[in-house]
Coordinates of C-alpha atoms and ligand atoms in Angstrom, one line a residue:
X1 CA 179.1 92.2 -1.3
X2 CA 181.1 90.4 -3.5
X3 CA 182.8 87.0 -2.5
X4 CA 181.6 83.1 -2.8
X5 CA 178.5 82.1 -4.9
X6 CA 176.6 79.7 -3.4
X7 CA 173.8 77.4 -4.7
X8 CA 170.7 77.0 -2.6
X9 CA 167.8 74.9 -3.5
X10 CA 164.2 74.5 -2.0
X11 CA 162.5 71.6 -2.5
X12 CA 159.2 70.5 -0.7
X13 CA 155.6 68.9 -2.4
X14 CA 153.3 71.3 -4.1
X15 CA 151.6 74.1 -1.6
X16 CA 155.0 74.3 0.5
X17 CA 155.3 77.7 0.0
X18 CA 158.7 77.4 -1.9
X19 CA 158.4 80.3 -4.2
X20 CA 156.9 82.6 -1.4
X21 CA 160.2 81.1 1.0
X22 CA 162.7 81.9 -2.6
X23 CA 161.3 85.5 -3.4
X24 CA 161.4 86.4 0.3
X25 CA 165.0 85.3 0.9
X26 CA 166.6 87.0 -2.3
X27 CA 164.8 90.1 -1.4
X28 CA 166.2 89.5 2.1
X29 CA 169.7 88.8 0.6
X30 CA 169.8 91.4 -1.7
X31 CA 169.0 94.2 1.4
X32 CA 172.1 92.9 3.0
X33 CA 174.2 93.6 -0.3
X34 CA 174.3 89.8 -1.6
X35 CA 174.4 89.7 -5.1
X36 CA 171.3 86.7 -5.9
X37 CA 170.0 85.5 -9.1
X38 CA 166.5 83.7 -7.9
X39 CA 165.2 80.9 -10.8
X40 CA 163.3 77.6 -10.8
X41 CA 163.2 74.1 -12.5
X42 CA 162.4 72.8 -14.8
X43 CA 162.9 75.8 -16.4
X44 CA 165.3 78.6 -15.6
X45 CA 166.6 80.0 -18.9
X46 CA 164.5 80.3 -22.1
X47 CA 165.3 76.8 -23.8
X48 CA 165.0 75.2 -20.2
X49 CA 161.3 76.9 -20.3
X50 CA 160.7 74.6 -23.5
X51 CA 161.4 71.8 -22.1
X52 CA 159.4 73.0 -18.8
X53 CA 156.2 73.5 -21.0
X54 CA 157.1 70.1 -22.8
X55 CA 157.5 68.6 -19.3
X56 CA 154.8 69.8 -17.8
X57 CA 152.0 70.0 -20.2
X58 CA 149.2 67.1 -20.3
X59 CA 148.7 65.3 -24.0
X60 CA 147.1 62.6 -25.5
X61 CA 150.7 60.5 -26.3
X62 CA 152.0 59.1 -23.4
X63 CA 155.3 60.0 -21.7
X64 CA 157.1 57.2 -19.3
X65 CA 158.8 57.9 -16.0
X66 CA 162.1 57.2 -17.1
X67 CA 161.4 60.0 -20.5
X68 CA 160.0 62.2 -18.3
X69 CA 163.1 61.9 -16.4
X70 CA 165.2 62.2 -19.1
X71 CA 163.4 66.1 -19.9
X72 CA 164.0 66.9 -16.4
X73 CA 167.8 66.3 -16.6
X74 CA 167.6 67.5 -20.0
X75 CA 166.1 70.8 -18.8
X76 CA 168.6 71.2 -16.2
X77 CA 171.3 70.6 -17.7
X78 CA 171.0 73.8 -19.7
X79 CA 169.8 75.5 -17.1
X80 CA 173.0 74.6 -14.8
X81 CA 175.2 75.4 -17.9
X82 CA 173.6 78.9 -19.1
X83 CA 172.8 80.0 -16.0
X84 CA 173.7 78.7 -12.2
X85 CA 177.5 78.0 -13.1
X86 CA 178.0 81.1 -14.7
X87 CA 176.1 83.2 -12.0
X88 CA 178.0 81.4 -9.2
X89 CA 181.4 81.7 -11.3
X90 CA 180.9 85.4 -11.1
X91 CA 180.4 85.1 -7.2
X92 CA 176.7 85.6 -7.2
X93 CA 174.1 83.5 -4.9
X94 CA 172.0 81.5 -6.7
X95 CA 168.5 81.0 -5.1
X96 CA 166.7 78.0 -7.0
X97 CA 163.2 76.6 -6.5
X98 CA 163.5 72.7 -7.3
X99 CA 166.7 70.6 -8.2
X100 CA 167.9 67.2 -8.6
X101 CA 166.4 66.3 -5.4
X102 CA 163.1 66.9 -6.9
X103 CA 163.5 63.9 -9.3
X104 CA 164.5 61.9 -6.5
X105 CA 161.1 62.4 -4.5
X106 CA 158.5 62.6 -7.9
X107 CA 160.1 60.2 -10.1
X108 CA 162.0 58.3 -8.0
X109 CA 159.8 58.2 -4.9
X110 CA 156.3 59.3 -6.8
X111 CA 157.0 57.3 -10.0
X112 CA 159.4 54.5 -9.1
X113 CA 162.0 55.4 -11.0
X114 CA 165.3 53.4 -10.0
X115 CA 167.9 55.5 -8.2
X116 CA 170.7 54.0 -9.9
X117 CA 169.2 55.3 -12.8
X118 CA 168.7 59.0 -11.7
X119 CA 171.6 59.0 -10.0
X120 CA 173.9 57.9 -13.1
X121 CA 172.2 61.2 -14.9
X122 CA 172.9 62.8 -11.9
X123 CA 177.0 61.8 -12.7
X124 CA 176.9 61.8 -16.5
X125 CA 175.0 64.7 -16.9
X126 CA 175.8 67.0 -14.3
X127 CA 178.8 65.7 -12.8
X128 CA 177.5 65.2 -9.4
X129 CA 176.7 69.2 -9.2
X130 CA 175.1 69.6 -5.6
X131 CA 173.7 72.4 -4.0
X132 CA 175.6 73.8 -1.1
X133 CA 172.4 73.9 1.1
X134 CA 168.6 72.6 0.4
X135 CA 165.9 73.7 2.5
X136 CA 162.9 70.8 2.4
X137 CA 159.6 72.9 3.0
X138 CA 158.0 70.0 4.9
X139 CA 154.3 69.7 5.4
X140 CA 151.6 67.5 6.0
X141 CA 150.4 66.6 2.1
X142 CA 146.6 67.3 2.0
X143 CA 147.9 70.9 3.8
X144 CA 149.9 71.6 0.6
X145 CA 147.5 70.1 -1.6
X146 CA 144.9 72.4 -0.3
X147 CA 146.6 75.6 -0.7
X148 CA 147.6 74.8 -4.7
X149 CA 143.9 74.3 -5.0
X150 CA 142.7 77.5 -3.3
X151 CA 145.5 79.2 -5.2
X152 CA 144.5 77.9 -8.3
X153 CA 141.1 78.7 -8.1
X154 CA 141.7 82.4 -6.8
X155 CA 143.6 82.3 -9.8
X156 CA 141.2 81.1 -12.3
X157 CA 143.8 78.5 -13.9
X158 CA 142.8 76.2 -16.3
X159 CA 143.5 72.5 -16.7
X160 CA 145.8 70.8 -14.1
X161 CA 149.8 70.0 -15.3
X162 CA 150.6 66.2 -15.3
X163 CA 151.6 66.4 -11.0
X164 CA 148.9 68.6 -10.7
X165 CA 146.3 65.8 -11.8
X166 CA 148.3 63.0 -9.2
X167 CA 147.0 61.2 -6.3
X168 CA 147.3 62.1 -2.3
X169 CA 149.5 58.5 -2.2
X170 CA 151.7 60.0 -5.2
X171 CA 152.1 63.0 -2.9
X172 CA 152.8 60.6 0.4
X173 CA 155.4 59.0 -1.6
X174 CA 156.9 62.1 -2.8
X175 CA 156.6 63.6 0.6
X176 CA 158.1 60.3 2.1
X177 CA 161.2 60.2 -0.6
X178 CA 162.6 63.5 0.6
X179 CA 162.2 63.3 4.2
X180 CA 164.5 60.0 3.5
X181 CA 166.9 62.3 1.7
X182 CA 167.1 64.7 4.2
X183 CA 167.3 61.8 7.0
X184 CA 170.8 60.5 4.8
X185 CA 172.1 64.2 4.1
X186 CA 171.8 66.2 7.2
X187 CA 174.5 68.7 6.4
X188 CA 173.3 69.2 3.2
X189 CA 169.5 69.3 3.6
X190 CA 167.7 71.2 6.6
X191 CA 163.9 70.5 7.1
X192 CA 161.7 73.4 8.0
X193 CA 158.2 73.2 8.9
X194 CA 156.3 74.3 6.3
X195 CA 152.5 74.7 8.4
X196 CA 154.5 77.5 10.0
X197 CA 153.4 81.5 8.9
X198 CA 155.0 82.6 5.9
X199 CA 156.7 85.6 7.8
X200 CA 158.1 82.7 10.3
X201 CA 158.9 80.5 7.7
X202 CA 161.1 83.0 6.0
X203 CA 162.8 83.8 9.4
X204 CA 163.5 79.9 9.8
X205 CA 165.0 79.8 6.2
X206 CA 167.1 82.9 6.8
X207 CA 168.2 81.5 9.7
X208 CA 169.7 77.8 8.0
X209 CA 171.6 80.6 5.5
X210 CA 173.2 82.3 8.4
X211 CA 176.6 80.0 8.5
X212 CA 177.0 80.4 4.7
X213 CA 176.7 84.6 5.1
X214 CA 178.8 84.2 7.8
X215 CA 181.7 82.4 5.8
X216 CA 180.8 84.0 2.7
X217 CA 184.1 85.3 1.2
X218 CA 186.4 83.4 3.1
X219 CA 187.0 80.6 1.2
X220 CA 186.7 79.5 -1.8
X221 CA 185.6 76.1 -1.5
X222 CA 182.2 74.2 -3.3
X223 CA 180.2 74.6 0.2
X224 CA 178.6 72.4 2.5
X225 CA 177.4 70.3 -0.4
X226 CA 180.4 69.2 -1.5
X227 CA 179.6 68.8 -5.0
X228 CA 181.9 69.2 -8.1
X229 CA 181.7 72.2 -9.4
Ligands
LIG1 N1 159.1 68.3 -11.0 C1 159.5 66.9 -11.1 O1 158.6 66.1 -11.1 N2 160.8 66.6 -11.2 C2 161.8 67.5 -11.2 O2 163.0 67.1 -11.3 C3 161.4 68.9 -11.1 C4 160.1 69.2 -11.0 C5 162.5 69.9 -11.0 C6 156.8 72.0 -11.2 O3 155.6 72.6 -10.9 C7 156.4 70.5 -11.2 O4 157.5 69.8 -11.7 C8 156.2 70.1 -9.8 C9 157.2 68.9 -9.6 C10 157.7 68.6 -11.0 N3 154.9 69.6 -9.7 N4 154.3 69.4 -8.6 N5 153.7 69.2 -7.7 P1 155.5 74.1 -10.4 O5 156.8 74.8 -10.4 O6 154.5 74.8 -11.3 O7 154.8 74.0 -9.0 P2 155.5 73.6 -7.6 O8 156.9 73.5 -7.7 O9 154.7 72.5 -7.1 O10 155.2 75.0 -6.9 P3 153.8 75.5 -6.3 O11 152.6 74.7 -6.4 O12 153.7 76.9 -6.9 O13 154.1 75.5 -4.7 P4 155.1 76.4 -3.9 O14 156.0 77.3 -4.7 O15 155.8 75.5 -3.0 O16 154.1 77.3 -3.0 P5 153.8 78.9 -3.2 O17 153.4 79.2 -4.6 O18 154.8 79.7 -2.5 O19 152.5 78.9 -2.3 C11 151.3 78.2 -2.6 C12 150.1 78.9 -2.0 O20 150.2 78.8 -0.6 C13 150.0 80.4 -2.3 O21 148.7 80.7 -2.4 C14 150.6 81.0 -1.1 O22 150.1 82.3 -0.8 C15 150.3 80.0 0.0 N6 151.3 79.9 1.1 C16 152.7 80.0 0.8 N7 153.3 79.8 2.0 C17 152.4 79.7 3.0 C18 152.5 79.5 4.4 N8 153.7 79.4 5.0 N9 151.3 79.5 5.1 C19 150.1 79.5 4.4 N10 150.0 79.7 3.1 C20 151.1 79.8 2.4

């Protein structure tokens, strides 16, 4: 199906089940002939993955919120350029796992960064570039905190990343920050319970998607979002 890209995000605290949600829903999209192009953030494209690692990575010199925020928007502002404007130019969906609303809840909410700040980058940077629909995987935080554990156990990682190694009240605030975001954006932001069964979860986030499949290729507007594009 060819027609009008459209730009969802998920966004949710760690353990929400985001990347289970986003590789079940382009799989999904895909059967029904929806061209999809499924990527994450920080990170995306292969300098974007740089500045993930850079981002990410615990070291001994210390990195301030506000620096920390500036890699964020620095790794995303590649990764909108190089790859989510062209994909939706070409009419492609693009599924993405964390956005702008991410630094919102962990360095805004979780770090205390100043929204004016993150919201100027938000201008400057990106010109305002909003997703047409965000799905918040909401979940209670020592829920999502315990199933990142057990993962990363099963898993055998190694050292926890910088948000790894944070608090339950980091997590609360986080938590706390985007449920305010999707209390002042209701169009834009649909909360799904994330305690629900991954095959249910799906079927809830498939669900949200249904008005944009249903109007997909009859206009050529920037979405429910409203964003520049
Ligand atoms: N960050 C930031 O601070 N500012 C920003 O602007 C951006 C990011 C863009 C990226 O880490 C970190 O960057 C992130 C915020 C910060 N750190 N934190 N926290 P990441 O990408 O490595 O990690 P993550 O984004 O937190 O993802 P995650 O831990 O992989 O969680 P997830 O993708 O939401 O969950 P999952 O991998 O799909 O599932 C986790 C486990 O739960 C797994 O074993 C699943 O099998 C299980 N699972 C999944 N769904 C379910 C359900 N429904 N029921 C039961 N079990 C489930």
């Amino acid at each position: 199906m060819s027609g009008v890209g459209r730009f969802i995000t998920l966004e949710g605290i760690e353990g929400a089940g985001k990347s289970t949600v986003a590789a079940a829903l382009t799989a999904a999209l895909r059967a029904r002939g929806v061209s999809v192009v499924q990527t994450r953030e920080p990170g995306g494209t292969p300098l974007a993955e740089r500045l993930r690692e850079v981002v990410l990575q615990r070291g001994a010199e210390r990195l301030s919120a506000e620096a920390e925020t500036l890699l964020m928007f620095a790794s995303r502002a590649v990764h909108v350029d190089n790859l989510v404007r062209p994909a939706l130019a070409r009419g492609e969906w693009v599924i993405c796992d964390r956005y702008t609303d991410a630094t919102r809840a962990y360095q805004g909410g979780g770090r205390g960064v100043s929204a004016d700040f993150i919201e100027t980058l938000s201008r400057e940077v990106l010109d305002g570039f909003t997703p047409d629909l965000t799905l918040l995987l909401d979940l209670p935080v020592l829920a999502g905190l315990g199933r990142a554990n057990a993962r990363r156990k099963a898993n055998g990682d190694g050292e926890a990343d910088r948000f790894e190694s944070e608090t339950v009240a980091f997590f609360e605030r986080v938590r706390e920050r985007y449920l305010g975001i999707a209390a002042a954006e209701p169009q834009r932001v649909r909360v799904l319970d994330a305690t629900l069964p991954p095959d249910e979860l799906v079927r809830a986030a498939l669900t949200a998607l249904e008005p944009l499949l249903a109007n997909a290729g009859s206009d050529a507007g920037s979405g429910v979002g409203g964003g520049p594009r």
